Coordinates of C-alpha atoms in Angstrom, one line a residue:
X1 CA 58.6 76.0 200.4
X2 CA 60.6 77.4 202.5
X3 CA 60.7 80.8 200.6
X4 CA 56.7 80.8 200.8
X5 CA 56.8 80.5 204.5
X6 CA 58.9 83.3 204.9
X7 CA 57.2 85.4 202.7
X8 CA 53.7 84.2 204.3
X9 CA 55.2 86.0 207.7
X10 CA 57.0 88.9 206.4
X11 CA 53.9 90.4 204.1
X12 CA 52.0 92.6 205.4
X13 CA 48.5 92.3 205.3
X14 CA 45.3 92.6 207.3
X15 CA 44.4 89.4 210.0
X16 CA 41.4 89.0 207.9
X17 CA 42.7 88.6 204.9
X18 CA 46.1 86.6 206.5
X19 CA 43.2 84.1 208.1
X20 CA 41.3 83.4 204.7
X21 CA 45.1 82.0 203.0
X22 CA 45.6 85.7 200.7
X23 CA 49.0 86.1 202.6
X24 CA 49.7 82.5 201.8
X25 CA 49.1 82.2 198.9
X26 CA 50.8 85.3 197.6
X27 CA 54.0 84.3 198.6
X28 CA 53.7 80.7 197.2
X29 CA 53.2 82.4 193.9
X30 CA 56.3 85.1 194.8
X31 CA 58.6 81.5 195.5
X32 CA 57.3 80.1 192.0
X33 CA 57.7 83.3 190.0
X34 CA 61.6 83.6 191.5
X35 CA 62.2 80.1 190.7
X36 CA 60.8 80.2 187.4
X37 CA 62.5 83.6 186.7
X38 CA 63.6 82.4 183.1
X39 CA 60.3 80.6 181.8
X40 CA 58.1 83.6 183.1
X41 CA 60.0 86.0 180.9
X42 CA 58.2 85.8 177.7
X43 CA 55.0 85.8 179.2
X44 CA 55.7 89.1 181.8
X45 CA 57.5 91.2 178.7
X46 CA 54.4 90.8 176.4
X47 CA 52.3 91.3 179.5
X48 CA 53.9 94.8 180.2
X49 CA 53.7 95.4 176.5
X50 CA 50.0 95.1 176.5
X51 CA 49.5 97.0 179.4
X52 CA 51.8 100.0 177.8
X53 CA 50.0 100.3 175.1
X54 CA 47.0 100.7 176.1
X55 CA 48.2 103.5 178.8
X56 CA 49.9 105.2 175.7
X57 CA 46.3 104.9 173.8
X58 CA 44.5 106.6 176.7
X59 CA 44.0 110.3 176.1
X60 CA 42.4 110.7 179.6
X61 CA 45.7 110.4 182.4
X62 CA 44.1 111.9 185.3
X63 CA 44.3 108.2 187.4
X64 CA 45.4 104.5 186.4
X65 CA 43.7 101.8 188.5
X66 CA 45.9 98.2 188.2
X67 CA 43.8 95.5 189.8
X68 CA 45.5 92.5 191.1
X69 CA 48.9 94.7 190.7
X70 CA 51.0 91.5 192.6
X71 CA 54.6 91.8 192.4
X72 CA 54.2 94.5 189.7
X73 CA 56.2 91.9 187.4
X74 CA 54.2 92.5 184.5
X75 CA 53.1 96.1 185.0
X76 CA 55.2 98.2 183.5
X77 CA 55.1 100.9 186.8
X78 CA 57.3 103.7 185.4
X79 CA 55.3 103.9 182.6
X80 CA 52.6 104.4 184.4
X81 CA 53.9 106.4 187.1
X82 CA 55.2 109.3 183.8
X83 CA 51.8 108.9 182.4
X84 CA 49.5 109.6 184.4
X85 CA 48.6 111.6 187.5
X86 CA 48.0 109.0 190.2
X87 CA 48.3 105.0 190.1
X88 CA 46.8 103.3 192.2
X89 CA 47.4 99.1 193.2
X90 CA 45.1 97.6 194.1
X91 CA 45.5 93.5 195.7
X92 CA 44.5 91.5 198.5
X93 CA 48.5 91.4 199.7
X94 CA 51.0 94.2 198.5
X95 CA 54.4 92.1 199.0
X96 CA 57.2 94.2 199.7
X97 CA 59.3 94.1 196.7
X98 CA 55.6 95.8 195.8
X99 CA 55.8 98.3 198.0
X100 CA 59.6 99.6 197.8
X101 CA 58.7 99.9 194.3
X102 CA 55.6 102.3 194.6
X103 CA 57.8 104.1 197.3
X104 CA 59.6 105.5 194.3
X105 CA 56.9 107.3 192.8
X106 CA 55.4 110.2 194.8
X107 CA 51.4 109.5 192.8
X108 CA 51.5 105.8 193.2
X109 CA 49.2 104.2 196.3
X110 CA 48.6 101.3 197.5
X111 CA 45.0 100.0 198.2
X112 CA 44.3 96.9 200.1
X113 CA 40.8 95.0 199.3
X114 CA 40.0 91.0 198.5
X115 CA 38.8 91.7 194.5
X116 CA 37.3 88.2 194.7
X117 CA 34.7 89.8 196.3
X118 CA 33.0 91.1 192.8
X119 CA 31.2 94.0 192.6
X120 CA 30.5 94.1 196.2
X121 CA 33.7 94.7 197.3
X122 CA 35.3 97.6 198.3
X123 CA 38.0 97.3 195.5
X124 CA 35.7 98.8 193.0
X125 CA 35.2 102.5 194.9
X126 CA 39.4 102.7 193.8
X127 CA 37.8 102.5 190.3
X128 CA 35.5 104.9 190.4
X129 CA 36.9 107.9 188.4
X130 CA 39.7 106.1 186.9
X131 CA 40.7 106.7 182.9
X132 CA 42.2 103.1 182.6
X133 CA 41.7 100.2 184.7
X134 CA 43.7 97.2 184.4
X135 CA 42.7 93.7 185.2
X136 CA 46.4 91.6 185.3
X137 CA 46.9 88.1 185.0
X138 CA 44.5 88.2 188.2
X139 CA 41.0 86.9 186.5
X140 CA 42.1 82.8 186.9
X141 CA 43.6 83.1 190.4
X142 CA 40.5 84.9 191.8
X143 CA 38.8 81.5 192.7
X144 CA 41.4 80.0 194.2
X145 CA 41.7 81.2 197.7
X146 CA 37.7 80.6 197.9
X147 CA 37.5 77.0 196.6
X148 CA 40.7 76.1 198.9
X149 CA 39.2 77.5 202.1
X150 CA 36.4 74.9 201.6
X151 CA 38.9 72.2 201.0
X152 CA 40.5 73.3 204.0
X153 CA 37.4 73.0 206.3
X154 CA 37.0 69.4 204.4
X155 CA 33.5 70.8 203.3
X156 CA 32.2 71.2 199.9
X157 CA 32.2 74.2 198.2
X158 CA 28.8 75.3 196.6
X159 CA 28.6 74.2 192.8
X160 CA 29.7 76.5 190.2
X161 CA 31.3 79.1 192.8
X162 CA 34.7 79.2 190.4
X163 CA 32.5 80.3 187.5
X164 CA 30.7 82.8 189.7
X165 CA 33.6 84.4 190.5
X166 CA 34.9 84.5 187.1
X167 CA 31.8 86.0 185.9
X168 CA 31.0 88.5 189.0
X169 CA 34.7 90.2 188.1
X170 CA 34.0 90.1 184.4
X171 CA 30.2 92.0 185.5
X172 CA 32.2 94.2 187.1
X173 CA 34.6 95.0 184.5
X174 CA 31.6 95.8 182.1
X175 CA 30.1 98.3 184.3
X176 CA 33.3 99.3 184.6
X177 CA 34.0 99.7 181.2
X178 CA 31.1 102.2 180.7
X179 CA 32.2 104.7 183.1
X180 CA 36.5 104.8 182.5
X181 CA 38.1 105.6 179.3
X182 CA 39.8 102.1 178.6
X183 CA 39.6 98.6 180.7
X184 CA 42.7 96.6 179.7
X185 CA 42.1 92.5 180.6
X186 CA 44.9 89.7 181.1
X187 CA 44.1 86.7 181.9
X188 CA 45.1 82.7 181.5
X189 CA 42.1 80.5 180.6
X190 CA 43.6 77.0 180.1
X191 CA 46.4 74.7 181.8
X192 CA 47.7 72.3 179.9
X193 CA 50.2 69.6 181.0
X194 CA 52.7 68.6 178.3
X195 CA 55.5 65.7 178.6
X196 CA 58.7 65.7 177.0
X197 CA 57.7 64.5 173.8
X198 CA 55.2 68.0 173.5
X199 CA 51.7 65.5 173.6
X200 CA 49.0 67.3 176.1
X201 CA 48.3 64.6 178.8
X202 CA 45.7 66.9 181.0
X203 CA 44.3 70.0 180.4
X204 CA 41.8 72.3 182.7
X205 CA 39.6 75.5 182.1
X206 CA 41.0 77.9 184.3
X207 CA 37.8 80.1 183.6
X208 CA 34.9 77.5 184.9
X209 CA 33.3 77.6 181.4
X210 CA 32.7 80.8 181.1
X211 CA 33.2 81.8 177.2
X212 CA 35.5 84.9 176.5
X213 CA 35.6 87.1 173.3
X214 CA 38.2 86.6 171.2
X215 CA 41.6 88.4 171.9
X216 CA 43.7 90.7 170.4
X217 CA 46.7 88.8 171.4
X218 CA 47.4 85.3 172.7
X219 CA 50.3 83.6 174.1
X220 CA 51.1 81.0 175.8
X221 CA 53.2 81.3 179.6
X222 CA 55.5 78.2 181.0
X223 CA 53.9 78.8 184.5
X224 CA 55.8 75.6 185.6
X225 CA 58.4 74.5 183.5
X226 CA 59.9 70.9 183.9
X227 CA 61.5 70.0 187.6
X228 CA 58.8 72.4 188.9
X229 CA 56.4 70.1 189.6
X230 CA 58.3 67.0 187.6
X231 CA 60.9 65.7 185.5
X232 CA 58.3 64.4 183.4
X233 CA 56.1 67.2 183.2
X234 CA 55.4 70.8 182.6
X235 CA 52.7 73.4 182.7
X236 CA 51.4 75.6 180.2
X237 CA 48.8 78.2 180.2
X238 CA 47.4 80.0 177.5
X239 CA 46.7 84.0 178.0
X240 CA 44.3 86.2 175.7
X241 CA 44.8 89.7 176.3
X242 CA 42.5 93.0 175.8
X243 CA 43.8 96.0 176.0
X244 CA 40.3 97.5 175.4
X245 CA 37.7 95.4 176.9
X246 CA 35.0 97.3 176.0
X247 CA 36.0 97.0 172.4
X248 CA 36.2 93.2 172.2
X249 CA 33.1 92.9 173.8
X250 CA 31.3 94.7 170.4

């Protein structure tokens, strides 16, 4: 926790977006994905694999949009960066592992916008003459600064605001998907919590019911592996992966 605080002070971001918890809640998922370094691995590598491909399979390189681009531990930057003419990441909170890293690379830029916003937002105008546009691991974690601001205030937040979310980004995506080359789409859709003996003992739809085609790929990622949250106890969520969204959707 510790490690979350710090990071919570040291991001930069904009008092807006520090006020509504993106700053916090950034670095409580940098402290987890240090501390469960070992358990992310499959799940990052076949990430950047996904994403690779489907830079290599896009004949159009003029610009690269990665949405949700994080700690850039499952984008495969330098790939991108040699592909194509200008990257640009786009997140709420650019930590600043994130940002050394895009210092590197003279065409990569850093854009600042809350994507839980939907199609309103401003995060979309990055998009707008993009060849591939890249959605990472960022589909499930777009209700949760929303929902928690209501729990914060001790109010209740309006019913089925999680699934509007989900489906306002996945709207977007579609429009999205008619105007740049190639959309590629990672996302978790169900926790499950396993004991030591491998029986489920919860589980949760970390997409609100909304229904998604089927995937290309599917794995599943140890988000929290046991004596993250408890002896007894670990996480597991499953991840489907498009790396053309406008494909699966036919």
């Amino acid at each position: 926790m510790l490690l979350a605080w710090a990071l919570s002070l040291l991001n930069p971001a904009p008092l807006r977006l520090r006020r509504l918890g993106y700053v916090r809640q950034s670095g409580l998922l940098h402290a987890r994905s240090r501390r469960c370094r070992a358990a992310w691995a499959p799940h990052l590598a076949n990430a950047r694999g996904i994403v690779a491909a489907a830079a290599e399979t896009t004949r159009g390189r003029r610009h690269a949009v990665v949405l949700g681009s994080g700690l850039l531990d499952d984008i495969p930057l330098a790939i991108l960066a040699q592909l194509f003419g200008r990257i640009s990441l786009v997140d709420a909170v650019h930590p600043w592992p994130t940002r050394l890293a895009a210092r590197r690379y003279r065409n990569v830029a850093l854009k600042t916008a809350e994507i839980s916003a939907g199609s309103a937002g401003d995060w979309a105008e990055a998009c707008a003459d993009a060849d591939l546009i890249v959605s990472a691991n960022l589909l499930s974690q777009l209700p949760i600064v929303p929902l928690d601001a209501y729990e914060a205030r001790g109010r209740e937040a309006p019913p089925h605001l999680g699934r509007h979310i989900i489906e306002a980004h996945l709207a977007t995506l579609n429009t999205l998907a008619e105007q740049a080359e190639r959309v590629c789409l990672i996302t978790d859709t169900v926790q499950r919590t396993e004991d030591r003996a491998g029986q489920i003992t919860n589980s949760l739809d970390l997409m609100f019911g909304v229904a998604l085609p089927r995937p290309e790929a599917a794995w599943d990622w140890e988000i929290a592996p046991f004596g993250e949250i408890g002896q007894r106890h670990r996480l597991v969520h499953q991840v489907q992966a498009y790396p053309d969204w406008r494909a699966a959707r036919a």
